[in-house]
Amino acid sequence: MYVADSRTGTPSAQGAVRPGRAGRRRPAVAPTVLALGTVSLVTDVSSEMVTAVLPLYLVAGLGLSPLGFGLLDGIYNGFSALVRLAGGHLADRGGGRHKWVAGLGYGISALCKPLLLLAHTLTPIGLILAADRTGKGLRTAPRDALISLSSTPETRGRAFGVHRAMDTAGALLGPLVAFLILRATVDGYDAVFTVSCCVAVTGVLVLVLFVPGGTARPDGVPGGTDRTPVPGGTDPTGDTTPADGAARPTLRAALGLLRRRDLRRIAVCALLLGLATVSDSFVYLLLQRRLGVPDRWFALLPLGTAAAFLLLAVPLGRLADRVGRWRIFLAGHGALLLAYGLLLTSWHGTALPYAVLALHGGFYAATDGVLMAAASDGVPEALRSSGLAVVQTGQALARFACSLLFGSAWTVWGDRTALAAATVALTVCAAFSYALRPAREHTS
């Protein structure tokens, strides 16, 4: 199939690698994606240092109950939902200021790390985690919009896969650094929080210095303020566009994107599946209880998830481009169901943690970036950041609710019964999502 080149008006093969302005072949992954991947790598070293020790610090160190931890974990993972729409809207409304909104978010999170040194009770820790997640909420949609706008529809799965792989490399290093600090210092938790702050500041500097200020077009031509009108009437997916014929970056227009059938289905499915996705921290606590893992080794458990994520993110992203993103997305939840099933069995073999963590990492590799690539297909460029934020908001709110429900169920019924209920719920939600899958999928 041939389409007209947007700059020359001449036809070119869709999905082919077109030369840049100097006649050179365009790289498979845009420089913007690599720069953002570096920022995420550095930032995730900082974030995962804290995440790796936080469950044990709160439960064993401060003596929180599973219900109290569920509340804090829900805040940590779900509070960003309250500001994701604001972050996406600010980035679109500002005429392509995705970088600067993302930078604000990274900066807020960096400032929160040293404050953990001063908090030793539930309320201040909850407030600090809420502020940290506010930063994450501000930066996530603008960052993903930059990745999407820097890639062609045929390579978005690969682009998100490369970014998530670099991001996960940081997630792999973070727990390892935390583990080494805990072993080398007397007051280990304070040292972890201090080093985490220094690393987070480095990530902000990399963003400011190396990420382009405007959105880079897939062919390498800058396009930071491009706002391509969306023709009125009917778009290629069969959905109607605004009557005035243009997609304007307003909050009402962002929410109006849910009138698009396929995007609405993606958002609903992400929300339902999020309601049955047990938090990572609970998975690690379940593993520790099943196997009797000593406290000093607990920080290494996230390494298994991160390693599998790192190895599978790019291959599964490329496979999603070829066979359909929704198929890979649902297959990832199938891997998560297998992990839950293994935790519910009576098996205590030495291979259990490796199998569970490999399936857990495979779940993220098949869902995290793939969901954003799938959602990008149905969102106009002028509302790309806001549209992705709508999907992310629903998913984050659902995971916040899941953390509260799972923590409550664990406190009242015990960990196995709580996990069994989550497994049943995830099975039902996955079956419903398969039936409600988008009617059309982009494949290369």
Short mmCIF file of C-alpha atoms in Angstrom, two decimals:
data_model
loop_
_atom_site.label_atom_id
_atom_site.label_comp_id
_atom_site.label_asym_id
_atom_site.label_seq_id
_atom_site.Cartn_x
_atom_site.Cartn_y
_atom_site.Cartn_z
CA MET A 1 0.00 0.00 0.00
CA TYR A 2 1.20 3.51 -0.80
CA VAL A 3 0.55 6.77 1.00
CA ALA A 4 1.55 10.31 0.18
CA ASP A 5 4.65 11.65 1.88
CA SER A 6 3.54 14.51 4.15
CA ARG A 7 6.49 16.70 3.14
CA THR A 8 6.84 16.06 -0.59
CA GLY A 9 3.39 14.86 -1.64
CA THR A 10 4.93 11.87 -3.40
CA PRO A 11 3.81 8.32 -2.68
CA SER A 12 5.90 6.04 -0.51
CA ALA A 13 5.47 2.48 0.72
CA GLN A 14 3.57 2.38 3.98
CA GLY A 15 5.70 0.89 6.74
CA ALA A 16 8.91 1.22 4.71
CA VAL A 17 11.93 3.02 6.11
CA ARG A 18 12.05 6.37 4.34
CA PRO A 19 15.30 8.31 4.07
CA GLY A 20 15.85 11.44 6.12
CA ARG A 21 16.66 14.86 4.75
CA ALA A 22 20.24 13.88 3.95
CA GLY A 23 19.24 10.68 2.15
CA ARG A 24 20.18 8.50 5.11
CA ARG A 25 17.95 5.70 6.31
CA ARG A 26 15.82 6.63 9.29
CA PRO A 27 16.83 4.74 12.46
CA ALA A 28 14.46 2.02 13.64
CA VAL A 29 14.02 3.87 16.95
CA ALA A 30 13.95 7.67 17.10
CA PRO A 31 16.67 9.51 19.10
CA THR A 32 13.92 11.01 21.27
CA VAL A 33 12.91 7.51 22.36
CA LEU A 34 16.50 6.65 23.28
CA ALA A 35 16.94 9.90 25.22
CA LEU A 36 13.72 9.32 27.13
CA GLY A 37 14.78 5.74 27.73
CA THR A 38 17.98 7.01 29.35
CA VAL A 39 16.00 9.36 31.58
CA SER A 40 13.70 6.52 32.61
CA LEU A 41 16.64 4.20 33.23
CA VAL A 42 18.30 6.63 35.63
CA THR A 43 15.02 7.57 37.30
CA ASP A 44 13.98 3.96 37.77
CA VAL A 45 17.26 3.18 39.53
CA SER A 46 16.18 5.81 42.06
CA SER A 47 12.52 4.76 42.26
CA GLU A 48 13.14 1.03 42.50
CA MET A 49 15.70 1.49 45.24
CA VAL A 50 12.86 2.82 47.37
CA THR A 51 10.23 0.41 46.05
CA ALA A 52 12.45 -2.60 46.77
CA VAL A 53 12.82 -1.81 50.47
CA LEU A 54 9.53 0.00 51.14
CA PRO A 55 7.31 -3.07 51.83
CA LEU A 56 9.76 -4.49 54.37
CA TYR A 57 10.48 -1.04 55.83
CA LEU A 58 6.79 -0.42 56.43
CA VAL A 59 5.66 -3.90 57.52
CA ALA A 60 8.72 -5.15 59.41
CA GLY A 61 10.36 -1.85 60.35
CA LEU A 62 7.33 0.28 61.26
CA GLY A 63 4.96 -2.59 62.07
CA LEU A 64 2.13 -1.71 59.68
CA SER A 65 -0.65 -4.27 59.20
CA PRO A 66 -1.41 -5.64 55.70
CA LEU A 67 -4.43 -3.30 55.62
CA GLY A 68 -2.27 -0.28 56.48
CA PHE A 69 0.29 -1.31 53.91
CA GLY A 70 -2.47 -1.81 51.35
CA LEU A 71 -3.60 1.76 51.95
CA LEU A 72 -0.10 3.16 51.48
CA ASP A 73 0.59 0.90 48.50
CA GLY A 74 -2.65 2.04 46.93
CA ILE A 75 -1.59 5.65 47.40
CA TYR A 76 1.85 4.89 45.96
CA ASN A 77 0.45 3.21 42.85
CA GLY A 78 -2.89 4.93 42.39
CA PHE A 79 -2.67 8.53 43.57
CA SER A 80 -1.10 9.54 40.28
CA ALA A 81 -4.49 8.86 38.67
CA LEU A 82 -5.76 12.14 40.12
CA VAL A 83 -3.20 14.19 38.20
CA ARG A 84 -2.58 12.18 35.02
CA LEU A 85 -5.33 13.97 33.16
CA ALA A 86 -3.92 17.30 34.33
CA GLY A 87 -0.43 16.35 33.14
CA GLY A 88 -1.68 15.21 29.76
CA HIS A 89 -3.86 18.30 29.35
CA LEU A 90 -1.07 20.70 30.32
CA ALA A 91 1.31 19.10 27.82
CA ASP A 92 -1.19 19.31 24.94
CA ARG A 93 -2.54 22.73 25.92
CA GLY A 94 0.95 24.19 26.13
CA GLY A 95 1.61 23.77 22.42
CA GLY A 96 3.88 20.75 22.59
CA ARG A 97 5.46 21.35 26.00
CA HIS A 98 5.58 17.66 26.74
CA LYS A 99 9.21 17.80 27.87
CA TRP A 100 8.69 20.55 30.42
CA VAL A 101 5.57 19.02 31.99
CA ALA A 102 7.41 15.71 32.21
CA GLY A 103 10.41 17.50 33.75
CA LEU A 104 8.18 19.04 36.41
CA GLY A 105 6.93 15.59 37.32
CA TYR A 106 10.43 14.13 37.52
CA GLY A 107 11.53 17.06 39.68
CA ILE A 108 8.69 16.65 42.21
CA SER A 109 9.48 12.95 42.61
CA ALA A 110 13.18 13.69 43.15
CA LEU A 111 12.38 16.17 45.94
CA CYS A 112 10.24 13.60 47.77
CA LYS A 113 13.03 11.04 48.25
CA PRO A 114 14.93 12.82 51.08
CA LEU A 115 11.65 13.57 52.89
CA LEU A 116 11.29 9.85 53.62
CA LEU A 117 14.20 10.29 56.02
CA LEU A 118 11.99 12.46 58.24
CA ALA A 119 8.78 10.39 58.21
CA HIS A 120 8.20 7.50 60.61
CA THR A 121 4.41 7.28 60.92
CA LEU A 122 1.56 6.45 58.56
CA THR A 123 0.26 9.98 57.86
CA PRO A 124 3.50 11.74 56.81
CA ILE A 125 4.67 8.72 54.82
CA GLY A 126 1.32 8.66 53.04
CA LEU A 127 1.60 12.37 52.18
CA ILE A 128 5.14 11.96 50.85
CA LEU A 129 4.15 8.98 48.71
CA ALA A 130 1.15 10.93 47.42
CA ALA A 131 3.44 13.80 46.37
CA ASP A 132 5.85 11.37 44.73
CA ARG A 133 3.01 9.79 42.75
CA THR A 134 1.79 13.26 41.80
CA GLY A 135 5.13 13.72 40.07
CA LYS A 136 4.76 10.37 38.33
CA GLY A 137 1.23 11.26 37.25
CA LEU A 138 2.39 14.53 35.71
CA ARG A 139 5.23 12.98 33.72
CA THR A 140 3.84 9.68 32.45
CA ALA A 141 1.38 10.81 29.77
CA PRO A 142 3.63 13.56 28.27
CA ARG A 143 6.56 11.13 28.16
CA ASP A 144 4.51 8.42 26.44
CA ALA A 145 3.08 11.02 24.05
CA LEU A 146 6.63 11.99 23.04
CA ILE A 147 7.42 8.34 22.34
CA SER A 148 4.24 7.90 20.31
CA LEU A 149 4.68 11.10 18.30
CA SER A 150 8.30 10.22 17.54
CA SER A 151 7.33 6.84 16.04
CA THR A 152 5.33 5.64 13.05
CA PRO A 153 2.17 3.55 13.62
CA GLU A 154 4.01 0.51 12.27
CA THR A 155 6.84 0.79 14.84
CA ARG A 156 5.12 2.08 17.96
CA GLY A 157 5.15 -1.31 19.64
CA ARG A 158 8.90 -1.56 19.08
CA ALA A 159 9.49 2.02 20.26
CA PHE A 160 7.56 1.49 23.47
CA GLY A 161 9.31 -1.86 23.89
CA VAL A 162 12.75 -0.25 23.61
CA HIS A 163 11.79 2.48 26.07
CA ARG A 164 10.33 0.01 28.56
CA ALA A 165 13.42 -2.20 28.22
CA MET A 166 15.68 0.75 29.11
CA ASP A 167 13.30 1.74 31.89
CA THR A 168 13.44 -1.81 33.21
CA ALA A 169 17.22 -1.86 33.12
CA GLY A 170 16.98 0.84 35.77
CA ALA A 171 14.41 -1.23 37.64
CA LEU A 172 16.90 -4.11 37.54
CA LEU A 173 19.75 -2.01 38.92
CA GLY A 174 17.69 -0.22 41.59
CA PRO A 175 17.01 -3.21 43.88
CA LEU A 176 20.60 -4.39 43.43
CA VAL A 177 21.94 -1.01 44.57
CA ALA A 178 19.51 -1.01 47.51
CA PHE A 179 20.63 -4.52 48.47
CA LEU A 180 24.29 -3.52 48.42
CA ILE A 181 23.60 -0.39 50.49
CA LEU A 182 21.63 -2.37 53.08
CA ARG A 183 24.49 -4.83 53.46
CA ALA A 184 27.21 -2.17 53.62
CA THR A 185 25.66 0.33 56.05
CA VAL A 186 24.41 0.27 59.61
CA ASP A 187 21.39 2.56 59.13
CA GLY A 188 20.58 1.07 55.73
CA TYR A 189 17.14 2.53 55.00
CA ASP A 190 18.27 6.14 55.47
CA ALA A 191 21.25 5.51 53.20
CA VAL A 192 18.98 4.03 50.52
CA PHE A 193 16.70 7.09 50.59
CA THR A 194 19.67 9.49 50.40
CA VAL A 195 21.33 7.79 47.43
CA SER A 196 17.95 7.49 45.72
CA CYS A 197 17.52 11.27 45.86
CA CYS A 198 20.94 11.90 44.27
CA VAL A 199 20.20 9.49 41.42
CA ALA A 200 16.77 11.05 40.82
CA VAL A 201 18.33 14.52 40.44
CA THR A 202 20.68 13.06 37.81
CA GLY A 203 17.67 11.81 35.84
CA VAL A 204 16.15 15.30 35.80
CA LEU A 205 19.43 16.75 34.48
CA VAL A 206 19.56 14.17 31.68
CA LEU A 207 16.01 15.13 30.66
CA VAL A 208 16.78 18.85 30.59
CA LEU A 209 20.04 18.47 28.66
CA PHE A 210 19.35 15.71 26.15
CA VAL A 211 15.62 15.36 25.42
CA PRO A 212 14.43 17.64 22.56
CA GLY A 213 12.07 20.39 23.62
CA GLY A 214 9.53 19.76 20.85
CA THR A 215 7.95 16.59 19.57
CA ALA A 216 10.10 14.97 16.92
CA ARG A 217 8.33 13.68 13.84
CA PRO A 218 8.90 10.03 12.89
CA ASP A 219 10.91 11.09 9.85
CA GLY A 220 13.24 13.18 11.98
CA VAL A 221 11.72 16.57 11.12
CA PRO A 222 10.96 18.66 14.24
CA GLY A 223 7.28 19.21 14.79
CA GLY A 224 6.91 20.45 18.33
CA THR A 225 3.94 22.71 17.71
CA ASP A 226 2.24 20.78 14.97
CA ARG A 227 -1.46 20.44 15.53
CA THR A 228 -2.83 18.60 12.55
CA PRO A 229 -6.59 19.17 12.18
CA VAL A 230 -8.76 16.11 12.27
CA PRO A 231 -11.25 16.16 9.39
CA GLY A 232 -14.87 16.39 10.39
CA GLY A 233 -17.34 13.66 9.69
CA THR A 234 -16.08 10.08 9.96
CA ASP A 235 -12.53 8.97 10.68
CA PRO A 236 -10.90 5.76 9.39
CA THR A 237 -12.12 3.80 12.43
CA GLY A 238 -15.73 4.71 11.78
CA ASP A 239 -16.00 7.17 14.66
CA THR A 240 -17.21 10.72 14.32
CA THR A 241 -14.93 13.66 14.96
CA PRO A 242 -15.83 17.06 16.38
CA ALA A 243 -18.22 19.08 14.29
CA ASP A 244 -15.82 21.98 13.95
CA GLY A 245 -13.35 19.67 12.22
CA ALA A 246 -10.39 20.09 14.56
CA ALA A 247 -9.12 18.35 17.64
CA ARG A 248 -8.46 21.10 20.16
CA PRO A 249 -6.42 20.40 23.30
CA THR A 250 -9.13 20.98 25.91
CA LEU A 251 -10.05 18.76 28.85
CA ARG A 252 -13.53 18.32 27.43
CA ALA A 253 -12.06 17.18 24.11
CA ALA A 254 -9.82 14.69 25.93
CA LEU A 255 -12.77 13.11 27.74
CA GLY A 256 -14.72 13.26 24.48
CA LEU A 257 -12.20 10.84 22.99
CA LEU A 258 -14.05 8.11 24.86
CA ARG A 259 -16.78 8.46 22.23
CA ARG A 260 -14.36 6.68 19.91
CA ARG A 261 -15.44 3.07 20.09
CA ASP A 262 -12.05 1.36 20.09
CA LEU A 263 -10.44 3.77 22.56
CA ARG A 264 -13.43 3.41 24.87
CA ARG A 265 -13.10 -0.36 24.78
CA ILE A 266 -9.38 -0.17 25.53
CA ALA A 267 -10.00 2.16 28.49
CA VAL A 268 -12.77 -0.04 29.93
CA CYS A 269 -10.69 -3.22 29.60
CA ALA A 270 -7.63 -1.57 31.18
CA LEU A 271 -9.80 -0.46 34.10
CA LEU A 272 -11.38 -3.89 34.63
CA LEU A 273 -8.09 -5.76 34.44
CA GLY A 274 -6.50 -3.24 36.79
CA LEU A 275 -9.15 -4.05 39.40
CA ALA A 276 -7.80 -7.61 39.60
CA THR A 277 -4.06 -6.91 39.27
CA VAL A 278 -2.40 -7.47 42.63
CA SER A 279 0.33 -4.94 43.43
CA ASP A 280 3.95 -5.98 42.89
CA SER A 281 4.72 -5.43 46.56
CA PHE A 282 2.06 -7.92 47.61
CA VAL A 283 3.43 -10.48 45.15
CA TYR A 284 6.89 -10.14 46.71
CA LEU A 285 5.48 -10.36 50.25
CA LEU A 286 3.57 -13.52 49.27
CA LEU A 287 6.74 -15.05 47.88
CA GLN A 288 8.69 -14.16 50.99
CA ARG A 289 6.10 -15.80 53.24
CA ARG A 290 5.87 -18.92 51.09
CA LEU A 291 9.62 -19.45 50.95
CA GLY A 292 10.75 -17.87 54.21
CA VAL A 293 13.09 -15.44 52.44
CA PRO A 294 15.33 -13.60 54.98
CA ASP A 295 14.74 -9.86 55.25
CA ARG A 296 18.19 -9.02 53.88
CA TRP A 297 17.40 -10.82 50.61
CA PHE A 298 13.95 -9.30 50.14
CA ALA A 299 15.21 -6.37 48.04
CA LEU A 300 16.45 -8.83 45.40
CA LEU A 301 13.00 -10.24 44.58
CA PRO A 302 12.10 -7.39 42.16
CA LEU A 303 15.23 -8.28 40.16
CA GLY A 304 13.51 -11.37 38.79
CA THR A 305 10.56 -9.37 37.50
CA ALA A 306 12.83 -6.69 36.06
CA ALA A 307 15.11 -9.21 34.33
CA ALA A 308 12.21 -10.93 32.57
CA PHE A 309 10.71 -7.55 31.63
CA LEU A 310 14.05 -6.40 30.22
CA LEU A 311 14.54 -9.53 28.10
CA LEU A 312 10.98 -9.66 26.74
CA ALA A 313 9.94 -6.00 26.29
CA VAL A 314 11.43 -5.46 22.82
CA PRO A 315 10.56 -8.91 21.35
CA LEU A 316 6.97 -8.68 22.58
CA GLY A 317 6.68 -5.09 21.38
CA ARG A 318 7.78 -6.12 17.89
CA LEU A 319 5.46 -9.14 17.99
CA ALA A 320 2.58 -6.86 18.97
CA ASP A 321 3.27 -4.74 15.88
CA ARG A 322 3.02 -7.86 13.73
CA VAL A 323 0.18 -9.94 15.18
CA GLY A 324 -1.92 -7.36 17.01
CA ARG A 325 -1.37 -5.45 20.21
CA TRP A 326 -4.52 -6.60 21.97
CA ARG A 327 -3.62 -10.28 21.58
CA ILE A 328 -0.27 -9.70 23.26
CA PHE A 329 -1.90 -7.55 25.94
CA LEU A 330 -4.34 -10.31 26.91
CA ALA A 331 -1.63 -12.97 26.70
CA GLY A 332 0.30 -10.97 29.30
CA HIS A 333 -2.61 -11.25 31.70
CA GLY A 334 -2.63 -14.98 31.02
CA ALA A 335 0.97 -15.08 32.25
CA LEU A 336 -0.08 -13.20 35.39
CA LEU A 337 -2.83 -15.76 36.02
CA LEU A 338 -0.24 -18.54 35.84
CA ALA A 339 1.90 -16.70 38.39
CA TYR A 340 -1.08 -16.43 40.76
CA GLY A 341 -1.81 -20.12 40.24
CA LEU A 342 1.73 -21.09 41.21
CA LEU A 343 1.51 -19.02 44.38
CA LEU A 344 -1.72 -20.81 45.30
CA THR A 345 -0.27 -24.31 44.89
CA SER A 346 1.46 -26.25 47.64
CA TRP A 347 4.67 -26.42 45.59
CA HIS A 348 7.72 -25.20 47.50
CA GLY A 349 10.44 -26.14 45.03
CA THR A 350 13.53 -24.03 44.45
CA ALA A 351 12.25 -23.13 40.98
CA LEU A 352 9.07 -21.50 42.34
CA PRO A 353 10.41 -17.95 42.76
CA TYR A 354 12.10 -18.04 39.35
CA ALA A 355 8.91 -19.21 37.63
CA VAL A 356 6.68 -16.68 39.41
CA LEU A 357 9.00 -13.74 38.82
CA ALA A 358 9.57 -14.71 35.16
CA LEU A 359 5.81 -14.82 34.55
CA HIS A 360 5.41 -11.55 36.47
CA GLY A 361 8.01 -9.81 34.30
CA GLY A 362 6.49 -11.32 31.15
CA PHE A 363 3.15 -9.84 32.16
CA TYR A 364 4.62 -6.34 32.27
CA ALA A 365 6.55 -6.81 29.02
CA ALA A 366 3.33 -7.80 27.24
CA THR A 367 1.11 -5.08 28.71
CA ASP A 368 2.84 -1.88 29.82
CA GLY A 369 4.13 -0.38 26.58
CA VAL A 370 1.79 -2.46 24.40
CA LEU A 371 -1.26 -0.84 25.98
CA MET A 372 0.07 2.64 25.21
CA ALA A 373 0.89 1.64 21.63
CA ALA A 374 -2.65 0.28 21.18
CA ALA A 375 -4.24 3.40 22.68
CA SER A 376 -2.11 5.70 20.48
CA ASP A 377 -3.71 4.32 17.32
CA GLY A 378 -7.06 5.92 18.15
CA VAL A 379 -5.91 9.32 19.44
CA PRO A 380 -5.28 12.39 17.22
CA GLU A 381 -1.88 14.04 17.56
CA ALA A 382 -3.20 17.24 19.12
CA LEU A 383 -4.69 15.21 21.98
CA ARG A 384 -2.15 12.40 22.16
CA SER A 385 -0.95 13.15 25.70
CA SER A 386 -4.47 13.72 27.02
CA GLY A 387 -5.84 10.60 25.33
CA LEU A 388 -3.15 8.35 26.79
CA ALA A 389 -3.76 9.96 30.19
CA VAL A 390 -7.43 8.97 30.04
CA VAL A 391 -6.50 5.29 29.66
CA GLN A 392 -3.76 5.53 32.29
CA THR A 393 -6.11 7.25 34.75
CA GLY A 394 -8.69 4.48 34.62
CA GLN A 395 -6.02 1.81 35.06
CA ALA A 396 -4.32 3.64 37.95
CA LEU A 397 -7.60 4.19 39.81
CA ALA A 398 -8.45 0.52 39.38
CA ARG A 399 -5.08 -0.59 40.76
CA PHE A 400 -5.50 1.78 43.69
CA ALA A 401 -8.83 0.11 44.49
CA CYS A 402 -7.26 -3.34 44.08
CA SER A 403 -4.54 -2.55 46.62
CA LEU A 404 -7.12 -1.46 49.17
CA LEU A 405 -9.35 -4.48 48.54
CA PHE A 406 -6.48 -6.97 48.56
CA GLY A 407 -4.98 -5.52 51.74
CA SER A 408 -8.39 -5.69 53.42
CA ALA A 409 -9.00 -9.26 52.24
CA TRP A 410 -5.55 -10.34 53.45
CA THR A 411 -6.20 -8.81 56.90
CA VAL A 412 -9.64 -10.43 57.26
CA TRP A 413 -9.27 -13.79 55.46
CA GLY A 414 -5.56 -14.39 55.07
CA ASP A 415 -3.18 -14.17 52.11
CA ARG A 416 -4.21 -17.37 50.26
CA THR A 417 -7.92 -16.60 50.28
CA ALA A 418 -7.24 -13.02 49.16
CA LEU A 419 -5.08 -14.25 46.27
CA ALA A 420 -7.66 -16.89 45.27
CA ALA A 421 -10.33 -14.17 45.06
CA ALA A 422 -8.02 -12.00 42.95
CA THR A 423 -7.33 -14.94 40.62
CA VAL A 424 -11.04 -15.56 40.05
CA ALA A 425 -11.63 -11.84 39.45
CA LEU A 426 -8.76 -11.61 36.96
CA THR A 427 -10.05 -14.65 35.06
CA VAL A 428 -13.51 -13.09 34.72
CA CYS A 429 -12.12 -9.68 33.70
CA ALA A 430 -9.76 -11.24 31.13
CA ALA A 431 -12.63 -13.21 29.55
CA PHE A 432 -14.77 -10.06 29.39
CA SER A 433 -11.89 -8.07 27.88
CA TYR A 434 -11.42 -10.70 25.19
CA ALA A 435 -15.08 -10.35 24.24
CA LEU A 436 -14.85 -6.53 24.33
CA ARG A 437 -11.55 -6.29 22.42
CA PRO A 438 -11.19 -3.42 19.89
CA ALA A 439 -12.90 -4.12 16.60
CA ARG A 440 -9.86 -3.05 14.56
CA GLU A 441 -6.19 -3.46 15.31
CA HIS A 442 -3.22 -1.96 13.49
CA THR A 443 -0.67 -4.52 12.36
CA SER A 444 2.38 -4.03 10.17
#
